Amino acid sequence: MTSGAAEQQALPRLAGDDVVERLVSEMTLEEKLAQLVGVWVNASIDGDSVAPLQNEMASDNRSWEEVISNGLGQITRMYGTNPLEPLEGARRLQSAQEQIMAASRFGIPAQVHEECLAGLAAWKATAFPVPLAWGATFNPALVRRMAGVIGEQMRSLGIHQGLAPVLDVVRDLRWGRVEETIGEDPYLVGTVATAYVQGLEEAGIVATLKHFVGYSASQAGRNHAPVSMGPRELADVMLPPFEMAVRHGGVRSVMHAYTDVDGVPAAANRELLTGLLREKWGFEGTVVADYFGVAFLNVMHGVAADLGDAAVLALSAGVDVELPSVNAFGRPLLEKIRSGELDESVVDIALRRVLLQKEQLGLLFSDFDPAPSVLAAGSVDVDPVENRELAREIAAQSLVLLNNRMYDGGPALPLSASGPGSIGVVGPLAQDPFAMLGCYSFDAHVGVSHPDVPMGIRIPTVAQVASERFRDVRSAATGNCEAIIEEQIAEACSIAASFENCVIVVGDNAGLFGRGTSGEGNDAADLQLPGDQHRMLDQILTAASAAQTRTVLVVLAGRPYALGDFAERADAIVQGFFPGEEGAEALWDVLTGVVNPSGKLPVSIPRTPGGQPGTYLHSRLAGQSGVSSLDPSPLYGFGHGLSYTSFEFSDHSLSGPTMSTSDAVTVSCTVTNSGSVGGAEVVQLYLEDPVAEVVRPVRELIGYARVELAASASARVEFTVHADHTSFTGVDLERLVTPGLVKLHVSTSSTEDVHTHELILHGERRVVGYEREMLTPVTVTPLP
């Protein structure tokens, strides 16, 4: 214990506001500022970075004793920075917390945060599928369950806050961080992300929405590039998922984006972080900086002359906590306050939020036990069997069957599960466990920088699982995603010509800042498969066709790639988005029919490398053919996905042909599994507004229901659609519901309608506020 222990003032168990106000009144300025910063305790400034400009920004010459002399707000990534046995991490965390509590006059421990975008980012912890795969499930309940498991695991390790989920809506498929997003549609992103928030918060973990806001719309898809976006697109596309998670998720933290929108960096945008988020939406939690984001106001954005100015801008805008370490909110901010350039009351506003959150977490009382609960057991398994089973379930539901060619003997897939014959498995990802991992999975994020340390979890490859399921398997890895040599292509062609079936596995390797083809800082010039994969695939399919080999193209990637050259040549195509540690098992479950595919595309698949970027949320003019040499129509649209069974829709009904601009209608249909095996269909409901006072997208998703049906079974699906779902940001930048005709499309994808209802809205042009209805309630009732 440090000398500060003798002066420590144990706090009684008071109501949250009482204990917080006592602390605010008794803390020195130095103690206050110490609560507004984090320290990256295990960070190294040597070797590969796991955050932008980490080597330049993370250095701190002070001793540990100096750093914690006035207490500490947060501990950054105790488990997720280096390969560390979980129990050893728990011991180090306990020791650090004891020292921090002893150094503080009030015995306040630090709040501990970790990444948890694809499972807890810690060595040996379960690697779940990435968020883009969550979106492909169209199953918020399953995502909520996963988040609860992750949250319980984090709490047992002494972690309090998770830096997830990502609510950025994909606008440019070339952006490297597409894999971290949930998709290209605001409603899908909002509903799935809200479910993740609920699961994490129910487990007692502070969820953190990121990146607020506009980050995914950077120019040309380049990471950290400026965003050229008007207020209408921001309001109608980018903001709704965040608003939904704030209003319906109970989220307690928001992380500002790195980006600047129309020249205003998010970290310095008071209108965004305070005016909108707090005053209009009613958010009461903390706003934390993306790593080094406050300092970036000075060193990258050029809107602050020095770190002190950056601190003043960020704190005044509404940033409460500087992460991951002390740059601007330390001495630079202290000097600005001492000089009178910023009133200390502004610090007190942020401090109250930080302390109230710590009080909610049980961190402000003298009986707090700094020992993570896993230490009491003396052992910990952060990748138990039940986690792997859940990861496999999510992975299987996320796999999307894009194409399945019919033959006289039936479709190309599923491959025979009874007495399977010979099969070849080739491609750059055939024998690569990293084919399953996104850039925020620990082994891809951190482990690759420690080549002498083994992977902490078992990740079967596609070829390994094939060898366990088929009697005659030959596999070849054609180099890697970025480099393939002729001899490897020749071997793959030979295999493809020698077997009854050939599975070709292509896609991405995730990494950070140039160490991969997908992930943070790995933006793409176009949407052709990386490296020589396009040429390789062309040659393998040619050899297979000549030998009449049945081919299955499997794409495991962090973004969709242009597949137009292969859609008619491969006998079947399966799209996966970094499906996690059980991804190969789930893949073969789908390929062999053990699991009927049910995934739906959360992003459109482009036809040509230059025909995109774009999303289905385009205007009529933007989607018009003949006005450009680039065709923006997708090869497979948002929401597309095939099954091994068939579904029929019938008995379509609309509760009335008209409704007022403040009322609701019911859209219903019956879905029947008309095939011979059980399966799941995702019923999608889209809104079209043919004539409006501003340009509107051709259609937008406003509701969906995942319907699981046994063979020959039926269910009644009923959507309640409020007029608020027709609202948009008008000419005067107010959100409006206007009278007139709208169309409601019952669909199986954004390009495949089943039935269309026409609905007339009547009554007054109505301005709607932030109390508007955002969710479309849906009921699924099994029919006898």
PDB file of C-alpha atoms in Angstrom, residues 259-388:
ATOM      1  CA  THR A 259     -13.819  11.437 -38.474  1.00  0.00           C
ATOM      2  CA  ASP A 260     -14.777  14.980 -39.315  1.00  0.00           C
ATOM      3  CA  VAL A 261     -18.104  15.587 -41.037  1.00  0.00           C
ATOM      4  CA  ASP A 262     -18.142  18.657 -43.249  1.00  0.00           C
ATOM      5  CA  GLY A 263     -15.022  19.909 -41.494  1.00  0.00           C
ATOM      6  CA  VAL A 264     -16.129  19.435 -37.877  1.00  0.00           C
ATOM      7  CA  PRO A 265     -14.361  16.607 -35.980  1.00  0.00           C
ATOM      8  CA  ALA A 266     -16.719  14.521 -33.894  1.00  0.00           C
ATOM      9  CA  ALA A 267     -14.536  14.953 -30.790  1.00  0.00           C
ATOM     10  CA  ALA A 268     -15.062  18.720 -30.938  1.00  0.00           C
ATOM     11  CA  ASN A 269     -18.711  18.718 -32.011  1.00  0.00           C
ATOM     12  CA  ARG A 270     -20.782  20.019 -29.115  1.00  0.00           C
ATOM     13  CA  GLU A 271     -23.961  20.040 -31.181  1.00  0.00           C
ATOM     14  CA  LEU A 272     -23.516  16.297 -31.695  1.00  0.00           C
ATOM     15  CA  LEU A 273     -22.158  15.101 -28.329  1.00  0.00           C
ATOM     16  CA  THR A 274     -24.212  17.354 -26.095  1.00  0.00           C
ATOM     17  CA  GLY A 275     -26.997  18.997 -28.086  1.00  0.00           C
ATOM     18  CA  LEU A 276     -28.231  15.886 -29.875  1.00  0.00           C
ATOM     19  CA  LEU A 277     -27.006  12.976 -27.782  1.00  0.00           C
ATOM     20  CA  ARG A 278     -27.798  14.357 -24.329  1.00  0.00           C
ATOM     21  CA  GLU A 279     -30.267  17.186 -24.654  1.00  0.00           C
ATOM     22  CA  LYS A 280     -32.490  15.713 -27.390  1.00  0.00           C
ATOM     23  CA  TRP A 281     -32.035  11.959 -26.966  1.00  0.00           C
ATOM     24  CA  GLY A 282     -31.718  12.035 -23.187  1.00  0.00           C
ATOM     25  CA  PHE A 283     -28.500  10.009 -22.981  1.00  0.00           C
ATOM     26  CA  GLU A 284     -27.127  10.068 -19.406  1.00  0.00           C
ATOM     27  CA  GLY A 285     -23.992   7.954 -19.659  1.00  0.00           C
ATOM     28  CA  THR A 286     -20.389   8.732 -20.509  1.00  0.00           C
ATOM     29  CA  VAL A 287     -18.810   9.778 -23.789  1.00  0.00           C
ATOM     30  CA  VAL A 288     -15.358   8.282 -24.221  1.00  0.00           C
ATOM     31  CA  ALA A 289     -12.706   9.182 -26.757  1.00  0.00           C
ATOM     32  CA  ASP A 290     -11.700   6.798 -29.475  1.00  0.00           C
ATOM     33  CA  TYR A 291      -8.059   6.008 -28.889  1.00  0.00           C
ATOM     34  CA  PHE A 292      -5.975   9.218 -29.067  1.00  0.00           C
ATOM     35  CA  GLY A 293      -8.983  10.988 -30.588  1.00  0.00           C
ATOM     36  CA  VAL A 294      -8.664  14.054 -28.362  1.00  0.00           C
ATOM     37  CA  ALA A 295      -4.998  14.543 -29.247  1.00  0.00           C
ATOM     38  CA  PHE A 296      -5.909  14.084 -32.920  1.00  0.00           C
ATOM     39  CA  LEU A 297      -7.736  17.440 -32.749  1.00  0.00           C
ATOM     40  CA  ASN A 298      -4.266  18.939 -32.564  1.00  0.00           C
ATOM     41  CA  VAL A 299      -1.972  16.562 -34.421  1.00  0.00           C
ATOM     42  CA  MET A 300      -4.307  15.335 -37.178  1.00  0.00           C
ATOM     43  CA  HIS A 301      -7.342  17.586 -37.600  1.00  0.00           C
ATOM     44  CA  GLY A 302      -5.589  20.899 -37.030  1.00  0.00           C
ATOM     45  CA  VAL A 303      -8.474  22.530 -35.160  1.00  0.00           C
ATOM     46  CA  ALA A 304      -6.464  22.896 -31.923  1.00  0.00           C
ATOM     47  CA  ALA A 305      -3.126  24.671 -31.601  1.00  0.00           C
ATOM     48  CA  ASP A 306      -1.832  22.314 -28.921  1.00  0.00           C
ATOM     49  CA  LEU A 307      -2.944  19.511 -26.616  1.00  0.00           C
ATOM     50  CA  GLY A 308      -4.358  21.964 -24.123  1.00  0.00           C
ATOM     51  CA  ASP A 309      -6.594  23.520 -26.751  1.00  0.00           C
ATOM     52  CA  ALA A 310      -7.609  20.009 -27.865  1.00  0.00           C
ATOM     53  CA  ALA A 311      -8.591  19.150 -24.304  1.00  0.00           C
ATOM     54  CA  VAL A 312     -10.672  22.295 -23.947  1.00  0.00           C
ATOM     55  CA  LEU A 313     -12.474  21.629 -27.229  1.00  0.00           C
ATOM     56  CA  ALA A 314     -13.233  17.991 -26.434  1.00  0.00           C
ATOM     57  CA  LEU A 315     -14.298  18.501 -22.824  1.00  0.00           C
ATOM     58  CA  SER A 316     -16.486  21.451 -23.761  1.00  0.00           C
ATOM     59  CA  ALA A 317     -18.070  19.443 -26.573  1.00  0.00           C
ATOM     60  CA  GLY A 318     -19.018  16.631 -24.214  1.00  0.00           C
ATOM     61  CA  VAL A 319     -16.141  14.104 -24.180  1.00  0.00           C
ATOM     62  CA  ASP A 320     -15.914  12.819 -20.600  1.00  0.00           C
ATOM     63  CA  VAL A 321     -12.992  10.372 -20.711  1.00  0.00           C
ATOM     64  CA  GLU A 322      -9.767  10.463 -22.708  1.00  0.00           C
ATOM     65  CA  LEU A 323      -8.651   7.019 -23.861  1.00  0.00           C
ATOM     66  CA  PRO A 324      -6.476   5.048 -23.924  1.00  0.00           C
ATOM     67  CA  SER A 325      -3.861   7.055 -22.028  1.00  0.00           C
ATOM     68  CA  VAL A 326      -3.088  10.532 -20.770  1.00  0.00           C
ATOM     69  CA  ASN A 327      -2.286  13.013 -23.529  1.00  0.00           C
ATOM     70  CA  ALA A 328      -4.535  16.062 -23.406  1.00  0.00           C
ATOM     71  CA  PHE A 329      -6.650  15.609 -20.260  1.00  0.00           C
ATOM     72  CA  GLY A 330      -3.562  15.578 -18.016  1.00  0.00           C
ATOM     73  CA  ARG A 331      -1.173  18.480 -17.552  1.00  0.00           C
ATOM     74  CA  PRO A 332      -2.268  20.323 -20.746  1.00  0.00           C
ATOM     75  CA  LEU A 333      -5.843  20.565 -19.457  1.00  0.00           C
ATOM     76  CA  LEU A 334      -4.681  21.332 -15.934  1.00  0.00           C
ATOM     77  CA  GLU A 335      -2.732  24.330 -17.217  1.00  0.00           C
ATOM     78  CA  LYS A 336      -5.694  25.607 -19.227  1.00  0.00           C
ATOM     79  CA  ILE A 337      -7.877  25.547 -16.112  1.00  0.00           C
ATOM     80  CA  ARG A 338      -5.203  27.101 -13.880  1.00  0.00           C
ATOM     81  CA  SER A 339      -4.801  29.909 -16.393  1.00  0.00           C
ATOM     82  CA  GLY A 340      -8.533  30.591 -16.427  1.00  0.00           C
ATOM     83  CA  GLU A 341      -9.081  29.545 -20.056  1.00  0.00           C
ATOM     84  CA  LEU A 342     -11.593  26.895 -18.950  1.00  0.00           C
ATOM     85  CA  ASP A 343     -13.777  26.939 -15.877  1.00  0.00           C
ATOM     86  CA  GLU A 344     -13.398  24.013 -13.492  1.00  0.00           C
ATOM     87  CA  SER A 345     -17.169  23.549 -13.554  1.00  0.00           C
ATOM     88  CA  VAL A 346     -16.823  22.013 -17.017  1.00  0.00           C
ATOM     89  CA  VAL A 347     -14.572  19.339 -15.493  1.00  0.00           C
ATOM     90  CA  ASP A 348     -17.168  18.766 -12.774  1.00  0.00           C
ATOM     91  CA  ILE A 349     -19.853  18.012 -15.376  1.00  0.00           C
ATOM     92  CA  ALA A 350     -17.775  15.199 -16.870  1.00  0.00           C
ATOM     93  CA  LEU A 351     -16.628  14.029 -13.440  1.00  0.00           C
ATOM     94  CA  ARG A 352     -20.203  13.578 -12.215  1.00  0.00           C
ATOM     95  CA  ARG A 353     -20.974  11.303 -15.172  1.00  0.00           C
ATOM     96  CA  VAL A 354     -17.823   9.253 -14.650  1.00  0.00           C
ATOM     97  CA  LEU A 355     -18.363   8.859 -10.914  1.00  0.00           C
ATOM     98  CA  LEU A 356     -22.057   8.082 -11.271  1.00  0.00           C
ATOM     99  CA  GLN A 357     -21.168   5.263 -13.656  1.00  0.00           C
ATOM    100  CA  LYS A 358     -18.578   3.965 -11.218  1.00  0.00           C
ATOM    101  CA  GLU A 359     -21.197   4.104  -8.470  1.00  0.00           C
ATOM    102  CA  GLN A 360     -23.560   2.070 -10.654  1.00  0.00           C
ATOM    103  CA  LEU A 361     -20.800  -0.496 -11.086  1.00  0.00           C
ATOM    104  CA  GLY A 362     -20.194  -0.697  -7.331  1.00  0.00           C
ATOM    105  CA  LEU A 363     -16.750   0.918  -7.510  1.00  0.00           C
ATOM    106  CA  LEU A 364     -17.194   3.797  -5.057  1.00  0.00           C
ATOM    107  CA  PHE A 365     -17.494   1.916  -1.775  1.00  0.00           C
ATOM    108  CA  SER A 366     -14.856   0.882   0.715  1.00  0.00           C
ATOM    109  CA  ASP A 367     -15.973  -2.766   0.662  1.00  0.00           C
ATOM    110  CA  PHE A 368     -15.213  -3.154  -3.054  1.00  0.00           C
ATOM    111  CA  ASP A 369     -13.188  -6.331  -3.674  1.00  0.00           C
ATOM    112  CA  PRO A 370     -10.536  -5.740  -6.375  1.00  0.00           C
ATOM    113  CA  ALA A 371     -10.069  -9.481  -6.947  1.00  0.00           C
ATOM    114  CA  PRO A 372     -11.799 -10.695 -10.151  1.00  0.00           C
ATOM    115  CA  SER A 373     -14.140 -13.564  -9.303  1.00  0.00           C
ATOM    116  CA  VAL A 374     -12.193 -16.066 -11.448  1.00  0.00           C
ATOM    117  CA  LEU A 375      -9.328 -15.931  -8.954  1.00  0.00           C
ATOM    118  CA  ALA A 376     -11.444 -17.573  -6.271  1.00  0.00           C
ATOM    119  CA  ALA A 377     -11.952 -20.636  -8.489  1.00  0.00           C
ATOM    120  CA  GLY A 378      -8.236 -20.932  -9.161  1.00  0.00           C
ATOM    121  CA  SER A 379      -8.881 -21.796 -12.811  1.00  0.00           C
ATOM    122  CA  VAL A 380     -10.762 -20.343 -15.726  1.00  0.00           C
ATOM    123  CA  ASP A 381     -11.908 -21.579 -19.113  1.00  0.00           C
ATOM    124  CA  VAL A 382     -12.688 -18.642 -21.355  1.00  0.00           C
ATOM    125  CA  ASP A 383     -13.545 -20.895 -24.287  1.00  0.00           C
ATOM    126  CA  PRO A 384     -15.859 -23.520 -22.774  1.00  0.00           C
ATOM    127  CA  VAL A 385     -17.812 -26.036 -24.817  1.00  0.00           C
ATOM    128  CA  GLU A 386     -21.049 -24.096 -24.493  1.00  0.00           C
ATOM    129  CA  ASN A 387     -19.375 -20.998 -25.960  1.00  0.00           C
ATOM    130  CA  ARG A 388     -18.133 -23.001 -28.920  1.00  0.00           C
TER     131      ARG A 388
END
